[in-house]
Structure formats: C-alpha cells, structure tokens
Amino acid sequence: MDDLLEQVLAGKSPKLSFEEGLKVLEKLVEKVESGDLPLNETMTAYEKGAEIIKNLKAELQKAEEKITILKKG
Amino acid sequence: MLTVTELIQSINSTLKDNYQSVSFVGEVSTSKLYNSGHTYLSIKDEESEVQAVLWKGTALRSTYRPKEGDQVSVEGYPTLYNKGGRFQIVITKIEPTGEGLLLKKFLELKEKLEKEGLFERKRPIPFFPKAIGVVTSSSGAVIRDIDVKIKERLPSLKIYLVDVRVQGAGAADEIAEGVKLLSQSGLVDLIIVARGGGSLEDLWPFNEEKVVRAIFASKVPVVSGVGHETDTTLCDYVADYRAPTPTAAAEYVTPSRVLLLKDITQLESRLFETEWLNRFSVQVDESGERLDRGISNIFQKLELRLRSATEGVKRIEPVRVLSHLTSKVSNLEEKMQIGAAQKLKLLRSQIKDLPSISFAERLNKVQFQQSRLDRSVIVNFKGSRDSLISLAKRLKALSPEVVLKRGYSIVENEAGLPIPPVQIKRDDTVRIRFSEYKITAKVTQT
C-alpha cells in the first residue's frame, strides 16, 4: 500500500483496484492534511487525488447489475 | 337416533373443533409402507401408544422415512377413521428429534471434518467484488432477496447464478457441482451458497460431506447464507464467512455504494475545499495572536515601569529633594569653578572646530567664559591670600623667638641644640639663650 502511495506521489498512475484506490486516496488526504508534504508533492497529491476520485466514482456509477444463469438446474 | 356414520362424523367435527393441530414426540414402534404409498405407524412412549398415518403426498415432500425405533416429533391432527372406527393421527410433518438419525449423522460428520481441519480456514472476503457467484434455486425468494439487496447496495456487481435444487434427493450433488463450477470459472471474486429456512431435514443437503468438501476446495472465498439465524449447517462451519440469512450474505459481501460515495466525497472535500484555506488561516491566526501577545507584552512592561516610577516619585520627600538638589548645585558650582581654567582652555581649542557658530557668538561665549573665569580667579586669589596671611600670623605666634621675647629662655648644649631637662646632670656646662643674648653656665645641682 505504501509502495502504491509512493508511486502515486512520484506522479505515476499505477493500476489500482477500487479498494486500493480508496486507501491511496485516504492516505493522500492524510498526507496533505498533515502538512508534511513539500509543495510540489502537495500539488501532485491534488492532481492524483482528483484522478483517483474520478475513477472511484465511475466505478460506483456503473449500473450493469444483472443475473447471468450459468447452469440451469 | 344417529347412524354410525353420523356418530363418527359428529365425533370428527368435535375433534376438528378442539384439535385442529397437535404436535407431540414419541418413538416409532411400528412403521408399514403400503403399495398405495401411504405409511401406517404406531408411535409410543413408556405408557401409551397412538396410531398414525403418513399419506403418500405428505411423505413425498420429505426425504425422511420413519423407521422403527426412531425418536420423532410429529405434527398432525386427530381423526376417527370411519372404516374400522379407529382413532388415528393424520401426520402433516414428521422428523427425527433428539438423538434422531440426522442429528446423529450431523454430529458425527461435524466431528470428523473438524478433526481434518476443514473448519479452521477463514479467508478474507474481498472488499469490493466485481462479480459474485450464487448457488441456490432460481425459483423462490432467496435469489430475489439477494438481487434486491445487491441492487440497493452495489448495482455494478455482476451475479452469476448456478440454479440448483436446495432440498431433497440429488440436491447435495448439484450444490457441490455448482460451487466447483463457479470456483473454476474464474468469473467471480466470491461465492454465496444460499437457501431459505427449513427443518434440519430440509437443510440436510447443506450438511452433506460432498458439499462441505466442495466449499473447502473452492479457489475463491465462500459465504454461507443458509436458513434462518438459528439454523446451523456444516456449510456454515466450512464457509469463510457465515451469514445468518441469504439477505445478510448479500449485504455482507457488498459495500454500500451510497456509503462509499459519501466517503469519497468527504475525502474529496477534505483534499480540495478546506485544506489550503485552513492551513493559511491557521498561520494567519497564529501570527495575529503572536502580534497581539507582543503588543500587550510591551504595554504591560511600560505600565510596570510607569507604575514603579510613580511610586518612586511618591517616596521622595520634597524637602529632601530640595536639599539634595541644593547640595548638588553647589557641588557643581565648585567643580565648575575648579575646572573653569581647563574648560576655558578646552573651549578655546574647540572654538576652532565650531564652524556653525558665528564669530560674534564665539566671541560672546569666550568673553562670557573669561569673565566667569576672571571672577573665579579673583575670588580664589583673594581667598588664598587671606589664608596665607592668617597662617603666617599663626606660624609666627608659635616661633621660639617670639616666646623668648616674652621672657622665656632655652637651655642648649655646647652644639647649640636644646637639651631636655632629664639629660642635664651636675657639673654639665650648658648654654642659656635669651631673646637678645646668650650665657654659658655650670650646673651645680639637679
């Protein structure tokens, strides 16, 4: 998880599952709130945070729930 | 008078009014299955026995076939059978109880599988599954309840259903196959095995060894939602998570979309809306407070100093101040007089270096200083001369000549030095000096 966070803070966009995305987002927010980040990393945190939020919301908005019957008894 | 038929009908109607439904427990003492498909039983306890009939239609709804010696619980209603006039219970439900067969099997199998360690493994359930498999019947309330719950919580979730029979002969095979099929499909993140509530007998397929083993072999986590909260099956023991009902299972495996969106929105606003402003406003507030503190400190110090100065002034008595000042002034005056000459000299040398003062002014100053100097010199000189005269007078009064003039004389030795009286001895020659002359004398007596 920390590894993913570091990648994101380094400006990369690793492929994140929903759960990973949520956790990375939480950590980004905590980092920014702590005030420990230097300015350039704070800006990266904003940029990447926005990206992750967009992806998470898109994931939740999908409404393709349907039942596929694999095998009829 | 009643006919026999009317008598039996009358008694039956009384029985029906008073005993619509009875339930009791006992031991099967005889059990006979007829070609018609109906089963005739005797059920007894230590003192009594009652006849009972299990119609073919009722028997088919259950896999349980009562045998002699079984402990059973029976639900039904009493009738008087018109052929033979025999009292009997028409059974609507019969199942083993206590140390009944199924329970014994259940406990034995549970112990065996427990020893193998099948019930110890509990894998975590994925937090955000994309697709789940469900093993249950496609008809009935269970799949509908699961569907509704998932639509409500996470509409993006795909459901793969394996439609199986959930009770009766063959159900266990289908359930085990369904779990295996979903596990191997690679389509799902987890599997729910579900069934509505029922008797131990109804739920029996979920206690079958093959089902338990299929669940244990599953590559993805399995959640059981079988029966009601009070029903426990071996499926529940082997599953990675046991939900009390099918609906609870669906709820457990799906995070709520509404809550997740709320979380994300909160994080978003924490990230963007408040943070910068908050941090800066905190800094501004802190600086403001420090400034306030600084200013009030300064004021406090000034006030303290002012107060101590005021008290100091109050402590000084005017008379003492006046005498103090007077003595200071005269001291200054004295010093000025003494140092006037040097000062004048200094001023004279400094005058050259005072370009902004006009010549007339300089001259004025010089003249002013000179006149002061003159005055002080005159005063000094006069004082000194007076002192000198007085001192000379006093000195003169003490001179031996003056004393001699008053008629005294001095005894000296031959060298002309005065001799103290103790040194004078008999036959010494001494000189005696008078004011105007000297004589030499010989001491005849001391």
Short mmCIF file of C-alpha atoms in Angstrom, two decimals:
data_model
loop_
_atom_site.label_atom_id
_atom_site.label_comp_id
_atom_site.label_asym_id
_atom_site.label_seq_id
_atom_site.Cartn_x
_atom_site.Cartn_y
_atom_site.Cartn_z
CA MET A 1 0.00 0.00 0.00
CA ASP A 2 2.81 2.39 0.94
CA ASP A 3 4.51 1.37 -2.26
CA LEU A 4 1.44 2.36 -4.29
CA LEU A 5 1.23 5.66 -2.42
CA GLU A 6 4.86 6.41 -3.21
CA GLN A 7 4.31 5.65 -6.88
CA VAL A 8 1.34 8.00 -6.95
CA LEU A 9 3.26 10.75 -5.17
CA ALA A 10 6.03 10.28 -7.70
CA GLY A 11 3.47 11.23 -10.36
CA LYS A 12 2.83 7.72 -11.68
CA SER A 13 -0.58 6.16 -12.30
CA PRO A 14 -0.37 2.53 -11.16
CA LYS A 15 -3.40 0.37 -11.86
CA LEU A 16 -5.47 0.42 -8.69
CA SER A 17 -8.35 -1.79 -7.65
CA PHE A 18 -11.29 0.02 -6.10
CA GLU A 19 -10.09 -0.87 -2.62
CA GLU A 20 -6.51 0.19 -3.33
CA GLY A 21 -7.75 3.43 -4.89
CA LEU A 22 -9.80 4.24 -1.81
CA LYS A 23 -6.91 3.51 0.54
CA VAL A 24 -4.40 5.51 -1.50
CA LEU A 25 -6.88 8.40 -1.58
CA GLU A 26 -7.28 8.27 2.19
CA LYS A 27 -3.52 8.34 2.64
CA LEU A 28 -3.13 11.22 0.20
CA VAL A 29 -5.66 13.25 2.14
CA GLU A 30 -3.94 12.42 5.42
CA LYS A 31 -0.57 13.42 3.99
CA VAL A 32 -1.86 16.71 2.67
CA GLU A 33 -3.63 17.42 5.94
CA SER A 34 -0.54 16.65 7.99
CA GLY A 35 1.27 19.46 6.18
CA ASP A 36 4.39 17.26 5.91
CA LEU A 37 4.45 17.26 2.12
CA PRO A 38 6.60 19.72 0.23
CA LEU A 39 4.69 21.97 -2.14
CA ASN A 40 5.44 20.06 -5.33
CA GLU A 41 4.26 16.79 -3.78
CA THR A 42 1.18 18.53 -2.44
CA MET A 43 0.34 19.60 -5.98
CA THR A 44 0.91 16.04 -7.20
CA ALA A 45 -1.32 14.80 -4.38
CA TYR A 46 -4.12 17.10 -5.57
CA GLU A 47 -3.75 16.10 -9.16
CA LYS A 48 -3.60 12.36 -8.44
CA GLY A 49 -6.31 12.59 -5.80
CA ALA A 50 -8.63 14.10 -8.39
CA GLU A 51 -7.77 11.34 -10.82
CA ILE A 52 -8.45 8.58 -8.27
CA ILE A 53 -11.71 10.18 -7.15
CA LYS A 54 -12.88 10.29 -10.75
CA ASN A 55 -12.08 6.61 -11.26
CA LEU A 56 -13.70 5.52 -7.99
CA LYS A 57 -16.88 7.41 -8.76
CA ALA A 58 -17.02 6.00 -12.26
CA GLU A 59 -16.67 2.52 -10.82
CA LEU A 60 -19.57 3.11 -8.45
CA GLN A 61 -21.79 4.67 -11.10
CA LYS A 62 -21.66 1.59 -13.30
CA ALA A 63 -25.12 0.01 -13.22
CA GLU A 64 -24.76 -3.20 -15.14
CA GLU A 65 -26.01 -5.46 -12.38
CA LYS A 66 -27.67 -8.43 -13.92
CA ILE A 67 -28.01 -12.09 -13.15
CA THR A 68 -26.39 -14.47 -15.57
CA ILE A 69 -27.59 -18.02 -15.14
CA LEU A 70 -24.58 -20.23 -15.63
CA LYS A 71 -26.34 -23.52 -15.26
CA LYS A 72 -30.00 -24.32 -15.24
CA GLY A 73 -30.89 -26.89 -12.59
CA MET B 1 -81.04 -41.74 16.91
CA LEU B 2 -77.79 -41.31 14.99
CA THR B 3 -76.47 -43.63 12.37
CA VAL B 4 -72.89 -44.93 12.79
CA THR B 5 -71.72 -42.60 10.06
CA GLU B 6 -73.42 -39.67 11.73
CA LEU B 7 -71.83 -40.64 15.07
CA ILE B 8 -68.34 -40.75 13.57
CA GLN B 9 -68.97 -37.51 11.68
CA SER B 10 -70.15 -35.86 14.88
CA ILE B 11 -67.10 -37.03 16.81
CA ASN B 12 -64.80 -35.95 13.97
CA SER B 13 -66.30 -32.50 13.92
CA THR B 14 -65.82 -32.20 17.69
CA LEU B 15 -62.19 -33.37 17.28
CA LYS B 16 -61.66 -30.89 14.48
CA ASP B 17 -63.04 -28.04 16.58
CA ASN B 18 -60.83 -28.87 19.54
CA TYR B 19 -57.69 -30.36 17.98
CA GLN B 20 -57.09 -28.58 14.67
CA SER B 21 -53.41 -29.28 15.05
CA VAL B 22 -51.42 -31.29 17.55
CA SER B 23 -47.73 -31.86 17.92
CA PHE B 24 -46.01 -34.40 20.08
CA VAL B 25 -42.91 -36.51 20.38
CA GLY B 26 -42.50 -40.24 20.70
CA GLU B 27 -40.80 -43.33 19.38
CA VAL B 28 -41.85 -45.14 16.22
CA SER B 29 -42.89 -48.65 17.33
CA THR B 30 -44.20 -49.92 14.00
CA SER B 31 -43.97 -48.48 10.51
CA LYS B 32 -45.51 -50.10 7.45
CA LEU B 33 -45.41 -48.74 3.91
CA TYR B 34 -48.28 -49.93 1.76
CA ASN B 35 -48.34 -50.32 -2.02
CA SER B 36 -50.65 -47.32 -2.15
CA GLY B 37 -47.66 -45.21 -0.95
CA HIS B 38 -49.28 -44.46 2.42
CA THR B 39 -47.38 -45.35 5.59
CA TYR B 40 -49.13 -46.57 8.74
CA LEU B 41 -47.29 -46.09 12.02
CA SER B 42 -47.61 -46.64 15.73
CA ILE B 43 -45.96 -44.05 17.94
CA LYS B 44 -45.48 -44.64 21.65
CA ASP B 45 -43.92 -43.58 24.88
CA GLU B 46 -43.47 -45.62 28.10
CA GLU B 47 -47.21 -45.90 28.86
CA SER B 48 -49.21 -45.09 25.74
CA GLU B 49 -49.38 -45.65 22.04
CA VAL B 50 -51.20 -43.91 19.21
CA GLN B 51 -51.87 -44.88 15.58
CA ALA B 52 -50.81 -42.51 12.81
CA VAL B 53 -50.93 -42.32 9.06
CA LEU B 54 -48.48 -40.61 6.71
CA TRP B 55 -50.22 -40.08 3.38
CA LYS B 56 -48.18 -40.56 0.19
CA GLY B 57 -48.43 -36.86 -0.74
CA THR B 58 -47.08 -35.75 2.61
CA ALA B 59 -44.33 -38.36 2.58
CA LEU B 60 -43.03 -37.19 -0.80
CA ARG B 61 -42.36 -33.71 0.49
CA SER B 62 -39.68 -35.13 2.75
CA THR B 63 -36.70 -37.43 2.39
CA TYR B 64 -37.19 -38.79 5.86
CA ARG B 65 -38.68 -42.25 6.09
CA PRO B 66 -39.63 -43.17 9.67
CA LYS B 67 -38.23 -46.46 10.90
CA GLU B 68 -38.99 -48.47 13.99
CA GLY B 69 -37.00 -47.14 16.97
CA ASP B 70 -36.65 -43.58 15.63
CA GLN B 71 -37.35 -40.75 18.03
CA VAL B 72 -39.65 -38.42 16.16
CA SER B 73 -41.56 -35.20 16.51
CA VAL B 74 -44.93 -35.24 14.81
CA GLU B 75 -47.32 -32.56 13.69
CA GLY B 76 -50.83 -33.50 12.57
CA TYR B 77 -54.48 -33.70 13.52
CA PRO B 78 -56.58 -36.46 15.12
CA THR B 79 -59.46 -38.21 13.30
CA LEU B 80 -61.69 -41.16 13.80
CA TYR B 81 -61.33 -43.29 10.70
CA ASN B 82 -64.80 -44.33 9.55
CA LYS B 83 -63.61 -47.72 8.22
CA GLY B 84 -62.95 -49.73 11.40
CA GLY B 85 -63.75 -46.83 13.68
CA ARG B 86 -60.11 -46.42 14.52
CA PHE B 87 -58.62 -43.31 16.20
CA GLN B 88 -55.52 -42.08 14.41
CA ILE B 89 -53.34 -39.07 13.84
CA VAL B 90 -53.04 -37.80 10.27
CA ILE B 91 -49.40 -36.71 10.03
CA THR B 92 -48.62 -33.37 8.31
CA LYS B 93 -44.97 -33.34 9.32
CA ILE B 94 -42.69 -35.88 10.87
CA GLU B 95 -38.97 -35.56 11.58
CA PRO B 96 -36.35 -37.18 13.76
CA THR B 97 -35.64 -35.45 17.08
CA GLY B 98 -33.17 -35.56 19.94
CA GLU B 99 -30.70 -38.25 19.23
CA GLY B 100 -32.53 -38.77 15.98
CA LEU B 101 -30.85 -40.10 12.96
CA LEU B 102 -30.00 -36.88 11.15
CA LEU B 103 -28.74 -35.18 14.20
CA LYS B 104 -26.51 -38.12 14.98
CA LYS B 105 -25.18 -38.10 11.42
CA PHE B 106 -24.69 -34.37 11.59
CA LEU B 107 -22.68 -34.56 14.78
CA GLU B 108 -20.58 -37.47 13.58
CA LEU B 109 -19.74 -35.78 10.30
CA LYS B 110 -19.05 -32.49 12.02
CA GLU B 111 -16.58 -34.14 14.36
CA LYS B 112 -14.84 -35.91 11.52
CA LEU B 113 -14.46 -32.82 9.32
CA GLU B 114 -13.46 -30.70 12.26
CA LYS B 115 -10.62 -33.12 13.00
CA GLU B 116 -9.48 -32.77 9.39
CA GLY B 117 -9.23 -29.02 9.94
CA LEU B 118 -11.83 -28.09 7.35
CA PHE B 119 -13.48 -25.56 9.63
CA GLU B 120 -10.39 -23.60 10.59
CA ARG B 121 -9.55 -21.81 7.35
CA LYS B 122 -11.19 -18.37 7.11
CA ARG B 123 -10.16 -16.30 4.09
CA PRO B 124 -10.90 -12.58 3.94
CA ILE B 125 -13.89 -11.57 1.85
CA PRO B 126 -12.96 -9.12 -0.95
CA PHE B 127 -13.84 -5.56 -0.02
CA PHE B 128 -15.13 -4.55 -3.44
CA PRO B 129 -16.05 -7.58 -5.57
CA LYS B 130 -16.76 -7.06 -9.26
CA ALA B 131 -18.68 -10.30 -9.73
CA ILE B 132 -20.05 -12.90 -7.40
CA GLY B 133 -21.40 -16.41 -7.87
CA VAL B 134 -24.57 -17.59 -6.17
CA VAL B 135 -25.51 -21.23 -5.70
CA THR B 136 -29.21 -21.50 -4.97
CA SER B 137 -32.57 -22.13 -6.61
CA SER B 138 -33.63 -19.75 -9.37
CA SER B 139 -37.20 -20.01 -8.15
CA GLY B 140 -38.21 -18.78 -4.75
CA ALA B 141 -37.50 -15.81 -2.57
CA VAL B 142 -33.80 -16.36 -1.90
CA ILE B 143 -32.32 -15.22 -5.21
CA ARG B 144 -34.85 -12.37 -5.33
CA ASP B 145 -33.81 -11.16 -1.86
CA ILE B 146 -30.13 -11.31 -2.82
CA ASP B 147 -30.84 -9.44 -6.07
CA VAL B 148 -32.76 -6.69 -4.31
CA LYS B 149 -30.08 -6.22 -1.65
CA ILE B 150 -27.30 -6.03 -4.23
CA LYS B 151 -29.19 -3.60 -6.48
CA GLU B 152 -29.63 -1.40 -3.44
CA ARG B 153 -26.02 -1.50 -2.31
CA LEU B 154 -23.82 -2.01 -5.35
CA PRO B 155 -25.59 -2.03 -8.72
CA SER B 156 -22.31 -2.51 -10.57
CA LEU B 157 -21.94 -6.02 -9.18
CA LYS B 158 -22.40 -8.90 -11.60
CA ILE B 159 -24.14 -12.02 -10.35
CA TYR B 160 -23.54 -15.47 -11.80
CA LEU B 161 -26.24 -17.86 -10.65
CA VAL B 162 -25.98 -21.62 -10.65
CA ASP B 163 -29.52 -22.84 -10.39
CA VAL B 164 -29.75 -25.91 -8.13
CA ARG B 165 -32.29 -27.84 -6.14
CA VAL B 166 -31.83 -26.92 -2.48
CA GLN B 167 -33.59 -29.88 -0.86
CA GLY B 168 -34.42 -33.48 -1.46
CA ALA B 169 -32.50 -36.24 -3.16
CA GLY B 170 -29.77 -35.07 -5.57
CA ALA B 171 -29.66 -31.54 -4.14
CA ALA B 172 -26.28 -32.08 -2.47
CA ASP B 173 -24.71 -33.24 -5.75
CA GLU B 174 -26.00 -30.17 -7.58
CA ILE B 175 -24.85 -27.77 -4.88
CA ALA B 176 -21.35 -29.32 -4.77
CA GLU B 177 -21.15 -29.17 -8.57
CA GLY B 178 -22.31 -25.55 -8.60
CA VAL B 179 -19.61 -24.48 -6.17
CA LYS B 180 -16.99 -26.29 -8.21
CA LEU B 181 -18.23 -24.78 -11.48
CA LEU B 182 -18.09 -21.20 -10.13
CA SER B 183 -14.73 -21.75 -8.45
CA GLN B 184 -13.20 -22.97 -11.70
CA SER B 185 -14.91 -20.41 -13.97
CA GLY B 186 -12.57 -17.59 -12.97
CA LEU B 187 -15.55 -15.25 -13.33
CA VAL B 188 -16.27 -14.50 -9.73
CA ASP B 189 -14.48 -12.99 -6.71
CA LEU B 190 -16.52 -14.99 -4.23
CA ILE B 191 -19.41 -17.46 -3.96
CA ILE B 192 -22.58 -17.31 -1.89
CA VAL B 193 -24.25 -20.61 -1.04
CA ALA B 194 -27.82 -19.84 -0.02
CA ARG B 195 -31.12 -21.32 0.96
CA GLY B 196 -34.18 -20.18 2.89
CA GLY B 197 -35.16 -21.52 6.29
CA GLY B 198 -36.33 -25.05 6.90
CA SER B 199 -36.18 -28.05 9.11
CA LEU B 200 -32.99 -29.96 9.77
CA GLU B 201 -34.19 -32.35 7.14
CA ASP B 202 -34.87 -29.59 4.60
CA LEU B 203 -31.42 -28.17 5.14
CA TRP B 204 -29.81 -31.58 5.05
CA PRO B 205 -28.07 -31.24 1.64
CA PHE B 206 -26.02 -28.42 3.20
CA ASN B 207 -24.78 -30.91 5.77
CA GLU B 208 -23.61 -33.44 3.20
CA GLU B 209 -19.92 -34.21 3.10
CA LYS B 210 -19.56 -33.62 -0.64
CA VAL B 211 -20.95 -30.11 -0.30
CA VAL B 212 -18.64 -29.30 2.62
CA ARG B 213 -15.64 -30.60 0.68
CA ALA B 214 -16.58 -28.68 -2.48
CA ILE B 215 -16.74 -25.48 -0.46
CA PHE B 216 -13.39 -26.22 1.16
CA ALA B 217 -11.87 -26.82 -2.29
CA SER B 218 -13.16 -23.53 -3.70
CA LYS B 219 -10.46 -21.19 -5.01
CA VAL B 220 -12.44 -18.12 -4.06
CA PRO B 221 -13.92 -17.34 -0.63
CA VAL B 222 -17.36 -18.79 0.11
CA VAL B 223 -20.07 -17.13 2.19
CA SER B 224 -22.89 -19.28 3.52
CA GLY B 225 -26.38 -17.91 3.94
CA VAL B 226 -28.40 -20.97 4.72
CA GLY B 227 -31.67 -21.00 6.63
CA HIS B 228 -32.54 -18.65 9.44
CA GLU B 229 -30.30 -17.32 12.12
CA THR B 230 -30.94 -20.31 14.40
CA ASP B 231 -30.19 -22.91 11.75
CA THR B 232 -26.65 -24.14 11.63
CA THR B 233 -25.31 -26.40 8.90
CA LEU B 234 -21.87 -27.81 8.17
CA CYS B 235 -21.76 -25.34 5.25
CA ASP B 236 -21.74 -22.59 7.84
CA TYR B 237 -18.77 -24.17 9.58
CA VAL B 238 -16.64 -24.64 6.47
CA ALA B 239 -17.52 -21.33 4.80
CA ASP B 240 -15.08 -18.43 5.04
CA TYR B 241 -17.91 -16.36 6.46
CA ARG B 242 -21.22 -17.43 7.91
CA ALA B 243 -24.10 -15.03 7.30
CA PRO B 244 -27.29 -15.74 9.26
CA THR B 245 -29.58 -15.43 6.20
CA PRO B 246 -29.25 -15.14 2.39
CA THR B 247 -30.04 -11.40 2.57
CA ALA B 248 -27.37 -10.90 5.22
CA ALA B 249 -24.89 -12.74 3.00
CA ALA B 250 -25.62 -10.38 0.09
CA GLU B 251 -25.26 -7.40 2.39
CA TYR B 252 -22.01 -8.66 3.86
CA VAL B 253 -20.25 -9.14 0.53
CA THR B 254 -21.23 -5.76 -0.92
CA PRO B 255 -20.02 -2.43 0.34
CA SER B 256 -22.78 0.14 0.22
CA ARG B 257 -22.42 2.34 -2.84
CA VAL B 258 -24.13 5.20 -1.02
CA LEU B 259 -21.71 5.00 1.89
CA LEU B 260 -18.70 4.66 -0.42
CA LEU B 261 -19.76 7.70 -2.43
CA LYS B 262 -20.16 9.59 0.83
CA ASP B 263 -16.68 8.54 1.92
CA ILE B 264 -15.16 9.56 -1.41
CA THR B 265 -16.97 12.88 -1.41
CA GLN B 266 -15.76 13.57 2.09
CA LEU B 267 -12.19 12.77 1.11
CA GLU B 268 -12.59 14.98 -1.94
CA SER B 269 -13.72 17.95 0.05
CA ARG B 270 -11.01 17.35 2.63
CA LEU B 271 -8.47 17.31 -0.17
CA PHE B 272 -9.66 20.33 -2.10
CA GLU B 273 -12.04 22.63 -0.39
CA THR B 274 -10.78 23.31 3.02
CA GLU B 275 -7.17 22.39 3.26
CA TRP B 276 -5.23 25.30 1.83
CA LEU B 277 -7.53 27.83 3.36
CA ASN B 278 -7.45 26.14 6.71
CA ARG B 279 -3.71 25.91 6.83
CA PHE B 280 -3.23 29.52 5.83
CA SER B 281 -5.90 30.82 8.10
CA VAL B 282 -4.29 28.92 10.96
CA GLN B 283 -0.99 30.58 10.13
CA VAL B 284 -2.63 33.97 9.92
CA ASP B 285 -4.41 33.41 13.19
CA GLU B 286 -1.19 32.33 14.85
CA SER B 287 0.70 35.35 13.57
CA GLY B 288 -2.12 37.62 14.70
CA GLU B 289 -2.10 36.08 18.13
CA ARG B 290 1.66 36.42 18.40
CA LEU B 291 1.40 40.05 17.36
CA ASP B 292 -1.32 40.66 19.91
CA ARG B 293 0.73 38.96 22.57
CA GLY B 294 3.81 41.03 21.65
CA ILE B 295 1.96 44.32 21.81
CA SER B 296 0.27 43.54 25.06
CA ASN B 297 3.63 42.45 26.49
CA ILE B 298 5.13 45.80 25.58
CA PHE B 299 2.21 47.63 27.10
CA GLN B 300 2.47 45.52 30.21
CA LYS B 301 6.18 46.30 30.60
CA LEU B 302 5.61 50.00 30.02
CA GLU B 303 2.84 50.03 32.54
CA LEU B 304 5.03 48.27 35.10
CA ARG B 305 7.82 50.78 34.58
CA LEU B 306 5.45 53.70 34.78
CA ARG B 307 3.96 52.36 37.98
CA SER B 308 7.36 51.83 39.65
CA ALA B 309 8.45 55.30 38.54
CA THR B 310 5.31 56.85 40.02
CA GLU B 311 5.86 55.02 43.28
CA GLY B 312 9.50 56.17 43.32
CA VAL B 313 8.40 59.78 42.89
CA LYS B 314 5.89 59.43 45.70
CA ARG B 315 8.55 58.04 48.02
CA ILE B 316 10.82 61.10 47.66
CA GLU B 317 10.05 63.84 50.23
CA PRO B 318 10.13 67.36 48.75
CA VAL B 319 12.36 68.78 51.48
CA ARG B 320 14.94 66.05 50.97
CA VAL B 321 14.76 66.55 47.27
CA LEU B 322 15.33 70.26 47.70
CA SER B 323 18.36 69.88 49.99
CA HIS B 324 19.72 67.17 47.73
CA LEU B 325 19.36 69.44 44.76
CA THR B 326 20.90 72.36 46.60
CA SER B 327 23.96 70.35 47.58
CA LYS B 328 24.21 69.04 44.06
CA VAL B 329 24.04 72.54 42.65
CA SER B 330 26.78 73.83 44.97
CA ASN B 331 28.93 70.80 44.16
CA LEU B 332 28.52 71.55 40.54
CA GLU B 333 29.34 75.13 41.04
CA GLU B 334 32.50 74.21 42.94
CA LYS B 335 33.57 71.77 40.26
CA MET B 336 32.87 74.32 37.63
CA GLN B 337 34.98 76.90 39.35
CA ILE B 338 37.88 74.50 39.82
CA GLY B 339 37.70 73.24 36.29
CA ALA B 340 36.96 76.62 34.74
CA ALA B 341 40.53 77.25 33.62
CA GLN B 342 40.88 73.87 31.95
CA LYS B 343 37.45 74.20 30.44
CA LEU B 344 38.22 77.54 29.06
CA LYS B 345 41.37 76.17 27.55
CA LEU B 346 39.41 73.30 26.10
CA LEU B 347 36.71 75.62 24.82
CA ARG B 348 39.29 77.76 23.24
CA SER B 349 40.73 74.86 21.38
CA GLN B 350 37.26 73.65 20.45
CA ILE B 351 36.13 77.02 19.24
CA LYS B 352 38.20 76.49 16.17
CA ASP B 353 36.07 73.44 15.42
CA LEU B 354 32.70 75.13 15.74
CA PRO B 355 32.01 76.30 12.25
CA SER B 356 28.29 76.91 12.56
CA ILE B 357 28.58 79.45 15.32
CA SER B 358 29.21 82.98 14.19
CA PHE B 359 32.28 84.84 15.26
CA ALA B 360 30.28 87.24 17.32
CA GLU B 361 28.67 84.41 19.17
CA ARG B 362 32.01 82.78 19.76
CA LEU B 363 33.40 85.99 20.98
CA ASN B 364 30.45 86.43 23.25
CA LYS B 365 30.87 82.96 24.63
CA VAL B 366 34.57 83.42 25.11
CA GLN B 367 34.05 86.74 26.80
CA PHE B 368 31.34 85.23 28.97
CA GLN B 369 33.56 82.34 29.97
CA GLN B 370 36.52 84.68 30.50
CA SER B 371 34.57 86.96 32.74
CA ARG B 372 33.39 83.96 34.74
CA LEU B 373 36.96 82.75 34.90
CA ASP B 374 38.20 86.12 35.95
CA ARG B 375 35.63 86.31 38.67
CA SER B 376 36.51 82.90 39.98
CA VAL B 377 40.25 83.55 39.79
CA ILE B 378 39.84 86.80 41.70
CA VAL B 379 37.71 85.11 44.30
CA ASN B 380 40.20 82.28 44.56
CA PHE B 381 43.19 84.54 44.79
CA LYS B 382 41.67 86.69 47.43
CA GLY B 383 40.71 83.67 49.49
CA SER B 384 44.19 82.19 49.17
CA ARG B 385 45.93 85.40 50.18
CA ASP B 386 43.75 85.80 53.24
CA SER B 387 44.51 82.23 54.27
CA LEU B 388 48.21 82.72 53.75
CA ILE B 389 48.27 85.85 55.94
CA SER B 390 46.36 84.08 58.68
CA LEU B 391 48.61 81.06 58.51
CA ALA B 392 51.72 83.26 58.62
CA LYS B 393 50.33 85.01 61.67
CA ARG B 394 49.64 81.74 63.42
CA LEU B 395 53.04 80.38 62.45
CA LYS B 396 54.71 83.48 63.71
CA ALA B 397 52.94 83.26 67.09
CA LEU B 398 54.40 79.79 67.56
CA SER B 399 58.02 80.84 66.75
CA PRO B 400 60.64 80.40 69.62
CA GLU B 401 61.88 83.92 69.03
CA VAL B 402 58.50 85.26 69.96
CA VAL B 403 58.44 83.07 73.04
CA LEU B 404 61.92 84.29 74.06
CA LYS B 405 60.73 87.82 73.60
CA ARG B 406 58.02 87.09 76.12
CA GLY B 407 60.91 86.46 78.69
CA TYR B 408 61.45 82.71 78.31
CA SER B 409 64.93 81.14 77.75
CA ILE B 410 66.22 77.96 76.14
CA VAL B 411 68.87 75.58 77.63
CA GLU B 412 71.13 74.26 74.95
CA ASN B 413 74.21 72.03 74.83
CA GLU B 414 77.52 73.16 73.50
CA ALA B 415 76.45 72.33 69.98
CA GLY B 416 73.58 74.78 70.34
CA LEU B 417 70.76 72.15 70.46
CA PRO B 418 68.03 72.35 73.14
CA ILE B 419 68.55 69.87 75.98
CA PRO B 420 65.57 68.10 77.59
CA PRO B 421 65.75 68.64 81.45
CA VAL B 422 66.27 64.89 82.21
CA GLN B 423 69.59 64.90 80.34
CA ILE B 424 71.05 67.71 82.43
CA LYS B 425 73.45 66.43 85.08
CA ARG B 426 75.60 68.03 87.83
CA ASP B 427 78.82 69.73 86.61
CA ASP B 428 77.48 69.87 82.96
CA THR B 429 78.24 73.07 81.13
CA VAL B 430 75.16 74.42 79.36
CA ARG B 431 74.30 77.48 77.38
CA ILE B 432 71.26 79.52 78.13
CA ARG B 433 69.74 81.50 75.28
CA PHE B 434 67.74 84.61 75.94
CA SER B 435 65.98 86.79 73.43
CA GLU B 436 68.77 89.26 72.95
CA TYR B 437 71.88 87.30 74.19
CA LYS B 438 73.38 84.03 75.43
CA ILE B 439 75.25 82.98 78.60
CA THR B 440 77.29 79.86 79.48
CA ALA B 441 76.56 78.28 82.88
CA LYS B 442 77.73 75.41 85.04
CA VAL B 443 75.17 73.09 86.68
CA THR B 444 75.79 72.90 90.43
CA GLN B 445 72.69 70.98 91.42
CA THR B 446 69.99 68.92 89.65
#
